Structure formats: C-alpha cells, structure tokens
GROMACS .gro file of C-alpha atoms in nm:
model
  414
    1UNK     CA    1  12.228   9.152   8.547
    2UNK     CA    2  12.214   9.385   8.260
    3UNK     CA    3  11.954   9.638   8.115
    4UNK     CA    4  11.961   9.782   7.758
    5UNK     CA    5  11.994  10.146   7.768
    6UNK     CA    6  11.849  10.208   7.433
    7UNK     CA    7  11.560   9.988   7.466
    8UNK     CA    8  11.476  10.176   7.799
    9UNK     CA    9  11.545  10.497   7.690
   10UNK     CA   10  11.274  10.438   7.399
   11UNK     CA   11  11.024  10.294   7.645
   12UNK     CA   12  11.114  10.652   7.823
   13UNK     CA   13  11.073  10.837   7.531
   14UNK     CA   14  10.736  10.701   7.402
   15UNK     CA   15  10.582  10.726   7.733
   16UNK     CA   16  10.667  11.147   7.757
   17UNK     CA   17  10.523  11.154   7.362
   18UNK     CA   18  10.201  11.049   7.475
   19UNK     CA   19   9.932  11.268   7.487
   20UNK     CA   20   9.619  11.042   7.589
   21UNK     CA   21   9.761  10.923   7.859
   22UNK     CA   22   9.795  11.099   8.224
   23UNK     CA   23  10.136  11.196   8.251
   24UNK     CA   24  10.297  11.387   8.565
   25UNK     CA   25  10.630  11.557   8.624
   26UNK     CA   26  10.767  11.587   8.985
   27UNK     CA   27  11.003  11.829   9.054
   28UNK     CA   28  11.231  11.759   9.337
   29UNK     CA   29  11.497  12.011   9.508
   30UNK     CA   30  11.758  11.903   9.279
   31UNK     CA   31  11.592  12.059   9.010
   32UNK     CA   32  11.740  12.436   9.034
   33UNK     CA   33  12.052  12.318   9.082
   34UNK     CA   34  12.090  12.242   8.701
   35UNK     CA   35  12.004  12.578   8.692
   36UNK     CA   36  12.349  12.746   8.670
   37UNK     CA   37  12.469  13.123   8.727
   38UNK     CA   38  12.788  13.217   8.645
   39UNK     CA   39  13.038  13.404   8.837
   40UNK     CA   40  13.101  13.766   8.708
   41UNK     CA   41  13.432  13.707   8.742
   42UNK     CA   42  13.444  13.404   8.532
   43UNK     CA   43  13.695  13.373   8.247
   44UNK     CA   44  13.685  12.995   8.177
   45UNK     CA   45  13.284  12.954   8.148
   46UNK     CA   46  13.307  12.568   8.084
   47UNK     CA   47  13.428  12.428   8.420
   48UNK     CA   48  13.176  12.414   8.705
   49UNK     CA   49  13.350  12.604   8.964
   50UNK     CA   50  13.338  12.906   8.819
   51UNK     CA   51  12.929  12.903   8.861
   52UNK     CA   52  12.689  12.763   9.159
   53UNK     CA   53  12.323  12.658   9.148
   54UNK     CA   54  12.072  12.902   9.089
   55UNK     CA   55  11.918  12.817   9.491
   56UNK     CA   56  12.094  12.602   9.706
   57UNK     CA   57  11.937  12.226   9.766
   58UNK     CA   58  11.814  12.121  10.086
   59UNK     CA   59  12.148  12.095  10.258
   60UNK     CA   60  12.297  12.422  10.124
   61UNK     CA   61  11.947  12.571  10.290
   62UNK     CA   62  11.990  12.474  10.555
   63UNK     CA   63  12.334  12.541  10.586
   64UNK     CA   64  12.286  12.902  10.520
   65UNK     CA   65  11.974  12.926  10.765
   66UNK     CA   66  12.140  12.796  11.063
   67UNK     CA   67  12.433  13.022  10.974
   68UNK     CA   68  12.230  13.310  10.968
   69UNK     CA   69  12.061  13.207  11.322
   70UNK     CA   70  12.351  13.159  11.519
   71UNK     CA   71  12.384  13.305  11.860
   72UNK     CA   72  12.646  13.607  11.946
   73UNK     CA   73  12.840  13.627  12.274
   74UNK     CA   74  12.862  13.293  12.333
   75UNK     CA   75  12.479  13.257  12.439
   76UNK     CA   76  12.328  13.008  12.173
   77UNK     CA   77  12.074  13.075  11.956
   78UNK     CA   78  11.690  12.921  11.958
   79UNK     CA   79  11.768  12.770  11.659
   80UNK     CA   80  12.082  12.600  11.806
   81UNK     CA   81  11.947  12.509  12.106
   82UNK     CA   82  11.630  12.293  11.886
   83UNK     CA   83  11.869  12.119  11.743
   84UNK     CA   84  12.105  12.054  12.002
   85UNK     CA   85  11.741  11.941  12.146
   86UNK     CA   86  11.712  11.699  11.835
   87UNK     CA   87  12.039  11.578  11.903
   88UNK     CA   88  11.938  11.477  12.199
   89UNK     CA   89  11.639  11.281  12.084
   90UNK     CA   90  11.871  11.095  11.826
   91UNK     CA   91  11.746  11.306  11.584
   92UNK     CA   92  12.133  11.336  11.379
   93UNK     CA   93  12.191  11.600  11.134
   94UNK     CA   94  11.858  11.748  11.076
   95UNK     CA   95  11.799  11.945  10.742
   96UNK     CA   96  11.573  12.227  10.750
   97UNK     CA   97  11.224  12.022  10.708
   98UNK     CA   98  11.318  11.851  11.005
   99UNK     CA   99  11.370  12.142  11.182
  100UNK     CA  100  11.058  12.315  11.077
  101UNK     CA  101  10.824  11.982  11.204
  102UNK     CA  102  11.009  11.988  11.519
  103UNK     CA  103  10.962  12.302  11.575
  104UNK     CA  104  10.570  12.296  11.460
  105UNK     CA  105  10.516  12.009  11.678
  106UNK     CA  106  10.682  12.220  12.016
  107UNK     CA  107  10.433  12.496  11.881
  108UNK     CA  108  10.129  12.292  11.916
  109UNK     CA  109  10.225  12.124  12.230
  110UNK     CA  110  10.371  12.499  12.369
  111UNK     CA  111  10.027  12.674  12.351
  112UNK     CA  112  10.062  12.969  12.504
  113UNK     CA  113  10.275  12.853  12.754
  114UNK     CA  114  10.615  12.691  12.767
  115UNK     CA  115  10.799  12.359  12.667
  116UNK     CA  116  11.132  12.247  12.693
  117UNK     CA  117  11.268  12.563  12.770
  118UNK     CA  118  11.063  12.772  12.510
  119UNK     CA  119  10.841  12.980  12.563
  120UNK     CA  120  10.545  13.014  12.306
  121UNK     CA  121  10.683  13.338  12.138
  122UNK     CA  122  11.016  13.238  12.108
  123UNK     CA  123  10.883  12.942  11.864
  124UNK     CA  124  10.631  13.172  11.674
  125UNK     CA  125  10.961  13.425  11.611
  126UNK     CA  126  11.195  13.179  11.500
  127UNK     CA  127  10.939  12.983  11.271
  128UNK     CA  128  10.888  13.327  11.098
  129UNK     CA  129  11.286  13.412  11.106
  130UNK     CA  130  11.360  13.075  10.912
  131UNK     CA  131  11.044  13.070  10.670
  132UNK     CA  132  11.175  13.471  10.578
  133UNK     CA  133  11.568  13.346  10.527
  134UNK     CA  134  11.414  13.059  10.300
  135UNK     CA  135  11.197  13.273  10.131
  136UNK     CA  136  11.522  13.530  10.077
  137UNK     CA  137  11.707  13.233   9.926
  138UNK     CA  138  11.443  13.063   9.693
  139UNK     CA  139  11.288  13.402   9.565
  140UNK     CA  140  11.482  13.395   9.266
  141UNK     CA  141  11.439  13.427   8.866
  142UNK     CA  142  11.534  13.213   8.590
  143UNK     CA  143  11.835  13.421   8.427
  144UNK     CA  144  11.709  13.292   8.073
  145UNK     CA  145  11.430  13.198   7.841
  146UNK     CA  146  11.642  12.869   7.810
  147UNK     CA  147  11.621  12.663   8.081
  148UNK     CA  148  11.487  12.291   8.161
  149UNK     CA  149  11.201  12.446   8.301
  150UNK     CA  150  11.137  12.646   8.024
  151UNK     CA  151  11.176  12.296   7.770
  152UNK     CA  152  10.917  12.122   7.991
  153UNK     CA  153  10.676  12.392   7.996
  154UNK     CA  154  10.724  12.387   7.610
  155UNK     CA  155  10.684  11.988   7.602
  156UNK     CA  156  10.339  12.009   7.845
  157UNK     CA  157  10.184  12.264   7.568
  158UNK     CA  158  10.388  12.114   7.265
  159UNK     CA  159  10.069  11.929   7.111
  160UNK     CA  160   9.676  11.878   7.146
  161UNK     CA  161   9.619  11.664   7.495
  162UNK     CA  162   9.324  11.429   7.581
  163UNK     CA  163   9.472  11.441   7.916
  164UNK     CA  164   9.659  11.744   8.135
  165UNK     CA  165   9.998  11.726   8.222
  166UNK     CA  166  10.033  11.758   8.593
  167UNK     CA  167  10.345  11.892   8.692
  168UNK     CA  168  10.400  11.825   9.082
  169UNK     CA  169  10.669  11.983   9.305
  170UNK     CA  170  10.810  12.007   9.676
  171UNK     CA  171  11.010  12.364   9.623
  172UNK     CA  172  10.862  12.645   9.739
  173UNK     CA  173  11.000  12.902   9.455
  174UNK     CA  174  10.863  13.052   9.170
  175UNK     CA  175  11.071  12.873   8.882
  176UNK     CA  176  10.800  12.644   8.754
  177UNK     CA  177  10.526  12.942   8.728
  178UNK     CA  178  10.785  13.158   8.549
  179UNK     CA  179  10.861  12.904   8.284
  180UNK     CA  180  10.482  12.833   8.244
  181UNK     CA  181  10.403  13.137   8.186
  182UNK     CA  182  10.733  13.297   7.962
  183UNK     CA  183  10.617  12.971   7.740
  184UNK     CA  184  10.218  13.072   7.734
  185UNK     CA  185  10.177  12.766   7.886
  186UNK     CA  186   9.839  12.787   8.064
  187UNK     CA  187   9.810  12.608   8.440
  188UNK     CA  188   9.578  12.549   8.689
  189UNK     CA  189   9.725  12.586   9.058
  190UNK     CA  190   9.461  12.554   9.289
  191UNK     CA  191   9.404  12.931   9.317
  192UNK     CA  192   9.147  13.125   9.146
  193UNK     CA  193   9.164  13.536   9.109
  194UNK     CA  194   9.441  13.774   9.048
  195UNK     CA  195   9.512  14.084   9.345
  196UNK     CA  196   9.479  13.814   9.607
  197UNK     CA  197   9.385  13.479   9.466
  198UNK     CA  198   9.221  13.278   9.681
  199UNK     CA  199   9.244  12.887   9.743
  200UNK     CA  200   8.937  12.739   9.566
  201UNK     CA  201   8.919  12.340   9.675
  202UNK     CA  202   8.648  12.297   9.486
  203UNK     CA  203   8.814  12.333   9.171
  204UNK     CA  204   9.106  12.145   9.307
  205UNK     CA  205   8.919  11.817   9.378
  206UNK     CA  206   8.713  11.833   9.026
  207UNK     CA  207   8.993  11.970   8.798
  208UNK     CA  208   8.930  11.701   8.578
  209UNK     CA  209   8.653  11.968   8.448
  210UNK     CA  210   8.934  12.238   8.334
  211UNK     CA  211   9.026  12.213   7.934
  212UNK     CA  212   9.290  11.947   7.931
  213UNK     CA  213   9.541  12.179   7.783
  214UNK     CA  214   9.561  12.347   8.083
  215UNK     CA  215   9.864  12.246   8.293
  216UNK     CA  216   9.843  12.105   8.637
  217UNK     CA  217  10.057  12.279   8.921
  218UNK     CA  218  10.081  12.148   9.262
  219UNK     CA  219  10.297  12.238   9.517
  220UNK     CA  220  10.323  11.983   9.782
  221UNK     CA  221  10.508  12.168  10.039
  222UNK     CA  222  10.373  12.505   9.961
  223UNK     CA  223  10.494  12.841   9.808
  224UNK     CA  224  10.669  13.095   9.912
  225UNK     CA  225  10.388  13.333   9.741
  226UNK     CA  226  10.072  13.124   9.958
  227UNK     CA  227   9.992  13.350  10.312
  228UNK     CA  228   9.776  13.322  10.557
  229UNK     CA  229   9.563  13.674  10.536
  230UNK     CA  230   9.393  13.866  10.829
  231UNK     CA  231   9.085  13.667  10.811
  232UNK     CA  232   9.258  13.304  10.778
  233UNK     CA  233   9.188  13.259  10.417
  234UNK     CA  234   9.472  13.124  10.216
  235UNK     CA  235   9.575  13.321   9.948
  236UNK     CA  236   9.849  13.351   9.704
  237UNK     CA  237   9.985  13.737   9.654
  238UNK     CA  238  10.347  13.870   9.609
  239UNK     CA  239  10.263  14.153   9.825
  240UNK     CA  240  10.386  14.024  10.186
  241UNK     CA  241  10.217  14.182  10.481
  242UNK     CA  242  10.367  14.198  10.831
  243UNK     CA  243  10.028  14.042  10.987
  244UNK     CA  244  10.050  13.733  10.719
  245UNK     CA  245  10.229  13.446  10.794
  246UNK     CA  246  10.423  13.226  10.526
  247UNK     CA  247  10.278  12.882  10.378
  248UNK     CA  248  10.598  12.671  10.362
  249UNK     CA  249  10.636  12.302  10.444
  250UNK     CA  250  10.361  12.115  10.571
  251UNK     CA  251  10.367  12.038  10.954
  252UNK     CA  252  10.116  11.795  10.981
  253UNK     CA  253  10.041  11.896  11.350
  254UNK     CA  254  10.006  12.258  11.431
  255UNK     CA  255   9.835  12.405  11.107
  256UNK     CA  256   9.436  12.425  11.168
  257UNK     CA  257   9.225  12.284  10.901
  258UNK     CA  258   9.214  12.638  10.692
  259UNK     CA  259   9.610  12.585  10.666
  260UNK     CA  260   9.602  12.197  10.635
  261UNK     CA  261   9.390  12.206  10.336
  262UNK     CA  262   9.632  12.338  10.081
  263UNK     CA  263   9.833  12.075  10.162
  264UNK     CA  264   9.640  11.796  10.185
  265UNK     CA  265   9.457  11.861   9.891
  266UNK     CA  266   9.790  11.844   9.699
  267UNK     CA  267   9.872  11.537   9.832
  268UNK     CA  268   9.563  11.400   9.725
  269UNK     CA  269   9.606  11.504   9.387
  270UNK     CA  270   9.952  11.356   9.362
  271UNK     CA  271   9.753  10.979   9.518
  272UNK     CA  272   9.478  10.972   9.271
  273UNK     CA  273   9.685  11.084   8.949
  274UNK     CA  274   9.927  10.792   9.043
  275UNK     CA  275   9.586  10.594   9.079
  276UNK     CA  276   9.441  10.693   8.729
  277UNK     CA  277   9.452  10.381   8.478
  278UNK     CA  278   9.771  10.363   8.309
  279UNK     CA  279   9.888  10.684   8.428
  280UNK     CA  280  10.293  10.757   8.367
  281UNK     CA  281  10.497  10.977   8.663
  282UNK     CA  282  10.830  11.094   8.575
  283UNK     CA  283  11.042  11.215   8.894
  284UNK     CA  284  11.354  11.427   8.859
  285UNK     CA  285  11.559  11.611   9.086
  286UNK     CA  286  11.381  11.403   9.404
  287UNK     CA  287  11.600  11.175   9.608
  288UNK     CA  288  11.341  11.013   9.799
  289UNK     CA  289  11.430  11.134  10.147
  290UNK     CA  290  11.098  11.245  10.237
  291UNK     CA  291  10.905  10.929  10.393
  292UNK     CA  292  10.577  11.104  10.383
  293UNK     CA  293  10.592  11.121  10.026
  294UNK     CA  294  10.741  10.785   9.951
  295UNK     CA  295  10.484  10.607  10.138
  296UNK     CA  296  10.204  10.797   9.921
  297UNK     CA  297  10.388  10.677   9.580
  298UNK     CA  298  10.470  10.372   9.656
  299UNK     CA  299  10.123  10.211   9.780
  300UNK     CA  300   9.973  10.407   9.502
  301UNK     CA  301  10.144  10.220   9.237
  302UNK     CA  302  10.126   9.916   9.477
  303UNK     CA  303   9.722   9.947   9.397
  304UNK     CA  304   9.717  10.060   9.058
  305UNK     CA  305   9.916   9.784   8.852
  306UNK     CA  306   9.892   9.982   8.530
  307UNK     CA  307  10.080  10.273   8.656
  308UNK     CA  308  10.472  10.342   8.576
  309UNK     CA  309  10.704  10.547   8.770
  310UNK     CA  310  11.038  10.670   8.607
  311UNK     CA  311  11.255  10.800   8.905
  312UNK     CA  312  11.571  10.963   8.745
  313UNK     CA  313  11.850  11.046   8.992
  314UNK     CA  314  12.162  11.226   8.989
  315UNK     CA  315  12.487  11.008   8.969
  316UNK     CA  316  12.537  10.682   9.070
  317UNK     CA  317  12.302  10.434   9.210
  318UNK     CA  318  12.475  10.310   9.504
  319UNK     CA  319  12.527  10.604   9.663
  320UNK     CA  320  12.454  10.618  10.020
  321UNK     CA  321  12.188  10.937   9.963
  322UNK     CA  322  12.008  10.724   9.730
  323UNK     CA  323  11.956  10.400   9.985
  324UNK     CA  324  11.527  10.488  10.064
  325UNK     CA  325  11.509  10.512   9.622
  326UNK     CA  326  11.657  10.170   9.611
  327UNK     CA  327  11.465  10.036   9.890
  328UNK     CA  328  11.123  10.185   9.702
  329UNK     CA  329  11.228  10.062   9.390
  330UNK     CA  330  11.304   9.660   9.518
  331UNK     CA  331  10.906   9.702   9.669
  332UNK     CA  332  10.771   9.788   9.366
  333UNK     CA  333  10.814   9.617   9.021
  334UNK     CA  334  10.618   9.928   8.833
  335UNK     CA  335  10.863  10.187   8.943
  336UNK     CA  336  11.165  10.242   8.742
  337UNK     CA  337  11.546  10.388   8.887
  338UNK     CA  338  11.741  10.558   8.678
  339UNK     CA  339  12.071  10.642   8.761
  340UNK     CA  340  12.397  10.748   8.565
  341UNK     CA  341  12.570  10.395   8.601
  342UNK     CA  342  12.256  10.140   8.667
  343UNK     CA  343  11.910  10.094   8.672
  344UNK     CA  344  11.679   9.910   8.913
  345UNK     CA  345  11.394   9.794   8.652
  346UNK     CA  346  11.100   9.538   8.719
  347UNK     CA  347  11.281   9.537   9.077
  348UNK     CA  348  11.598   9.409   8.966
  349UNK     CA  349  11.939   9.590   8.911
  350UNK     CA  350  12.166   9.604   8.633
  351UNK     CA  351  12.374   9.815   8.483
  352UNK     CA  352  12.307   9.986   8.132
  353UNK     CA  353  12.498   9.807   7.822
  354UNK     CA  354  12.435   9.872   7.436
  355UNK     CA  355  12.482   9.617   7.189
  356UNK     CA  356  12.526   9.850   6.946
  357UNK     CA  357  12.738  10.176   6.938
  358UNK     CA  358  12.537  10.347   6.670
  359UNK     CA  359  12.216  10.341   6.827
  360UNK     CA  360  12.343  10.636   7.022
  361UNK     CA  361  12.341  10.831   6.754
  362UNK     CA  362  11.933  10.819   6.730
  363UNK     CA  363  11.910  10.894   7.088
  364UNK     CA  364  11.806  11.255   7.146
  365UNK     CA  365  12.006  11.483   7.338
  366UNK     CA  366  12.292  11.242   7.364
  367UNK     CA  367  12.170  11.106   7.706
  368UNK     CA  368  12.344  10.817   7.659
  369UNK     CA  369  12.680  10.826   7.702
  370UNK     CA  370  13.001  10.617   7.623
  371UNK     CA  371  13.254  10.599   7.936
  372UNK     CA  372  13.590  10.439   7.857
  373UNK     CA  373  13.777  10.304   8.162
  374UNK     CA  374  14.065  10.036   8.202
  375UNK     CA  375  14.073   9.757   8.367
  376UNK     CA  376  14.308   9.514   8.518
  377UNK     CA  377  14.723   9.551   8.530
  378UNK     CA  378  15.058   9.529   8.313
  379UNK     CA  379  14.957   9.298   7.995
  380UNK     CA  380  14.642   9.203   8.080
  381UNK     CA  381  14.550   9.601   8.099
  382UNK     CA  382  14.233   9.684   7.854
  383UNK     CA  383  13.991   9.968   7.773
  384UNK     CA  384  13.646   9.867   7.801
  385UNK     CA  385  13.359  10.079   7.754
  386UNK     CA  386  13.037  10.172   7.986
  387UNK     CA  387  12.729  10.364   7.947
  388UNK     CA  388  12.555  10.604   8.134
  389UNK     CA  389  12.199  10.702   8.112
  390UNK     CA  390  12.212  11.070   8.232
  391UNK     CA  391  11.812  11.193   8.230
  392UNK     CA  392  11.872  11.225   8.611
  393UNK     CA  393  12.058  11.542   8.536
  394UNK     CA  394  11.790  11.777   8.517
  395UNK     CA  395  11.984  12.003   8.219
  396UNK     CA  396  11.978  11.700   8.036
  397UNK     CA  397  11.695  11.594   8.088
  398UNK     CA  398  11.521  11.938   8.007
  399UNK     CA  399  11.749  11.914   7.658
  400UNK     CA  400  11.586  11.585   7.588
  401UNK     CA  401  11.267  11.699   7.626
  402UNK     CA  402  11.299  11.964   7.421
  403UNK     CA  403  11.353  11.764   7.116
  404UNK     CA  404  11.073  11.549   7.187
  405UNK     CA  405  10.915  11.846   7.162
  406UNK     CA  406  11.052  11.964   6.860
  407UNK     CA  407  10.956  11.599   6.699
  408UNK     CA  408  10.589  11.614   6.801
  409UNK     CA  409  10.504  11.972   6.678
  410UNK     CA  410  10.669  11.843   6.374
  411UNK     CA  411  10.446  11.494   6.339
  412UNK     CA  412  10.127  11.691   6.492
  413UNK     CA  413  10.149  11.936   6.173
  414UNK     CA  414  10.252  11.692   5.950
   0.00000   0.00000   0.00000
C-alpha cells in the first residue's frame, strides 16, 4: 500500500488555510525540542551536537529530576524509594507523570497519617521538590522572534476568522504565551485579570462568545505560572509565594474540586472542539503516550464523523515509541499519521510515493523530501528514491506554516 505525498500534503495544506472552519493545534512535549540553543562554544553551527533542545522532553525531565533527588550516604532518597515502590507494582520505567500520579494517589490515601512507609509530610515535600525542579527546567524563553511558535502564532492571526483557532497543549512552560503575545496575537486562556488573574469557568465553558480572532489557549496539564493562593482560588501570577502550591499535571485523585476544575474544564474543551461539525485538529510534537488523552480523542472523532485529525510524528512510523499512535490510528478511519517514512490514512498504511518529481517544487517549505538509497548487491545494485513527509518535525512544520501564512495575507489583501 501506497499514499501520495503531494496529494496529502495539499489536503494538509487546505485544511490549515481555512478560516471558517474550527481548527486546533496541540502541542505535545516534543515541541521545544525543535527549539534549538547553541553551545557557546560552538564553531561548526550546522551539526546537531553542538546545540540541545531548548527544555528537555519528558524523559530528559525526568532524568534530571530523579538526578537531582537522589539520596547521599547510601540512604535512598523518597523519590527512589516510590519508584523502587513502582517497580514493585510492575510499574517499569516510570517517567515523571507517572511518578507525580503515584505519588498523588499515596497523598490521598496517606491523609495525615502514613502509607507504605511514608509518612504524610514526606509526600507533601517531595511533590513540591519535583514540581520546583520542573518548574526550574521548563521556565525558559524563546531565544528569538523566529521560532515555530512564533510562525503559528503568526498563522492563528494571519487573516479574518469566522472561527478561533484553539491552540491546545500538555507543557507546562511559557513558550506558547510568549509567541502569542511577541506576534500581537490576542488569546483567551481561561483566566481573566492581570496582578493575579483569576480562573473564570464561566468564560471557559461559553468562550464561543469571545471575538473569534481571539486565540484559544488551553493547557491540559497545567502551567507552571497557575497556583493555588491562600484562600484556594486558582490563579495565574509569576510572583511565586512560599504558602502557594504549583498547578502541574493533573492527578485525577487528590486535587479537591477548586484544583480539579482547571483541569477538567480543559479537557472538556479539547472533547467538544473535536465534537464541533467538521472541525480539523492538527497534533505535533505528541506521541500518544498519555492514555487519558488518547481515549478523549479518539471516541471524540469516533462520534463526530465529520471531524479530521492530522497526528504528525517525529521519524519513522514503526518505531516502538510510536506503537499506542498506530494502534489509535487503525481504530479510527478520520485520524490521519504522519510520519517521516509512512502514513497510516483512512486506517491503512502505506508509505509516501510521488509520481512526479516536480511537484516538490510547489510544496512549501520543502517538507517533502527525496531520499536516495540502494538496494540489492553486485550487478543487480540500484539507486531508488523515497520520500519523506517531515511536518512531524516541529521546525518544519512551523516553516511551513509560515508560508501559508505569507500566501493568505497575500490572497486576503488581494
């Protein structure tokens, strides 16, 4: 089975040009990693190891977290002992979410007592060491005014909408806000006020009422710039108090309903925009790992038949990280993989030919792109040629948005 890259990359492109239609962006943690920094040191700026990612993805967090929290003198840490704990309960090479809900969950059972060897401070102290080291370690700043964040807050204000563009995200930093706003790209994020804005559900759950240029922003798993103030309100403020407590990563179990309701409400807007008629989601950066969150798309687009997911993912398709985005994709005919080598379209996989060469020419940004290999041995060796469709490389595909942009400024003022 093959797919036609150029035919799918116009369906692609004609779907982000449309601006009647409810279209939503989901950011996953992949995203600031095609955010590069560049060692000082550098000489030769074009090969990757002489940079890393702007924050570190989900593994590299947690890497760096349970670095940070190991014990000293041979006497192991709380954190180690959780997860030796998790080990235990066949629960193999947790990341840091994992280790958050686990430890939530031994909070709420824990009271003010003790379970499995931890005593009820001991779990409020190392919840608040790990949300501080993450907050440390995502608090960063785009380095430039040309980023892919930056080209898709320019694309979500590029012309006059019928319809908002949502822009949904799991990361807690501050990368999507900062683009938004270095563009003059005005969003809606569930908070209303400005010393100490305040969570205003409300609004949330009839946002439909805001002007329709006005962005959507929702952050799924939180922020690190929501608290928890002295009198249980949830606010958003850069000023961080000892006696607040982070908002990051949604436990499901030990937040009371004050807490849960950021959370939830996101999630709800995420269900009903993939339930709007003929609404288009485009998801970059996201691997599919989280269950939660898979469960919510897919039976989404499993009730509304005129919805269309576009799931583009970095590298190849059969990699072993990418097994729960196959298995979503084979479920559901109306959601669309994307990788560099194949495609799982209409619930069938392929990989990506062109029938003709100079069609990549007319492709913007050059996400298409020719890979010569050979194949077989002695005489019978020959070059053939492959394509890859790289939009799950969030550079590229913040390049290729960025002249779609450019191209419907151009035919709006024409």
């Amino acid at each position: 089975m093959k797919h036609d890259v150029y035919r799918q990359v116009g369906y692609i492109q004609q779907a982000l040009s449309q601006n009647r239609k409810s279209i939503g962006v989901f950011l996953g943690a992949g995203c600031p990693l095609g955010v590069q920094i560049e060692h000082p040191f550098s000489e030769i700026k074009t090969k990757k190891e002489y940079s890393y990612p702007l924050i570190p993805d989900v593994a590299g967090l947690t890497e760096i977290i349970t670095d940070s929290l190991k014990g000293a003198n041979g006497k192991p840490s709380a954190c180690e002992r959780l997860i030796q704990q998790m080990g235990e309960d066949k629960i193999t090479s947790p990341n840091i979410e994992d280790i958050l809900s686990q430890l939530r969950a031994l909070r709420q059972v824990a009271g003010t007592g003790r379970v499995r060897d931890f005593i009820a401070s001991d779990l409020e102290a190392l919840d608040d060491d790990i949300c501080r080291i993450i907050s440390e370690q995502v608090d960063k700043e785009l380095p430039t005014k040309d980023t892919p964040y930056h080209n898709l807050a320019i694309w979500a204000r590029s012309i006059p909408r019928i319809k908002p563009i949502h822009i949904f995200t799991t990361n807690y930093d501050l990368l999507a806000e900062q683009a938004l706003e270095e563009t003059a790209c005005p969003y809606f994020d569930g908070f209303i006020g400005s010393k100490n804005a305040f969570f205003d559900l409300g609004t949330v759950e009839d946002e439909q009422l805001l002007h329709a240029r006005w962005c959507r922003l929702w952050k799924i798993h939180g922020s690190i710039n929501w608290k928890i103030d002295k009198n249980q309100n949830v606010i958003r403020s850069d000023k961080v108090e000892k006696d607040e407590n982070y908002l990051i990563y949604p436990s499901h179990l030990k937040y009371d309903q004050s807490r849960k309701m950021p959370y939830l409400a996101m999630l709800d807007r995420f269900k009903d925009f993939i339930l709007n008629p003929s609404s288009i989601l485009f998801t970059t950066g996201y691997s599919f790992s989280d269950d939660h969150i898979n469960n919510v798309m897919v039976q989404a687009l499993q009730s509304n038949p005129t919805a269309m997911c576009f799931a583009f993912v970095y590298g190849n398709l059969n990699e072993q990280k990418y097994s729960k985005a196959r298995q979503c994709a084979k479920q559901v005919s109306n959601l669309s993989l994307i990788a560099f080598d194949k495609g799982i379209i209409g619930r069938l996989e392929g990989a990506w030919h062109l029938s003709d060469e100079e069609k990549i020419r007319e492709i913007p940004a050059r996400v298409i792109e020719p890979v010569v290999e050979e194949e077989g041995e002695g005489d019978n060796k020959r070059e053939i040629t492959r394509y890859e469709l790289r939009l799950g490389d969030f550079e590229k595909f913040g390049q290729f948005l960025g002249e779609i942009s450019i191209n419907e400024h151009q035919e709006h003022e024409g």
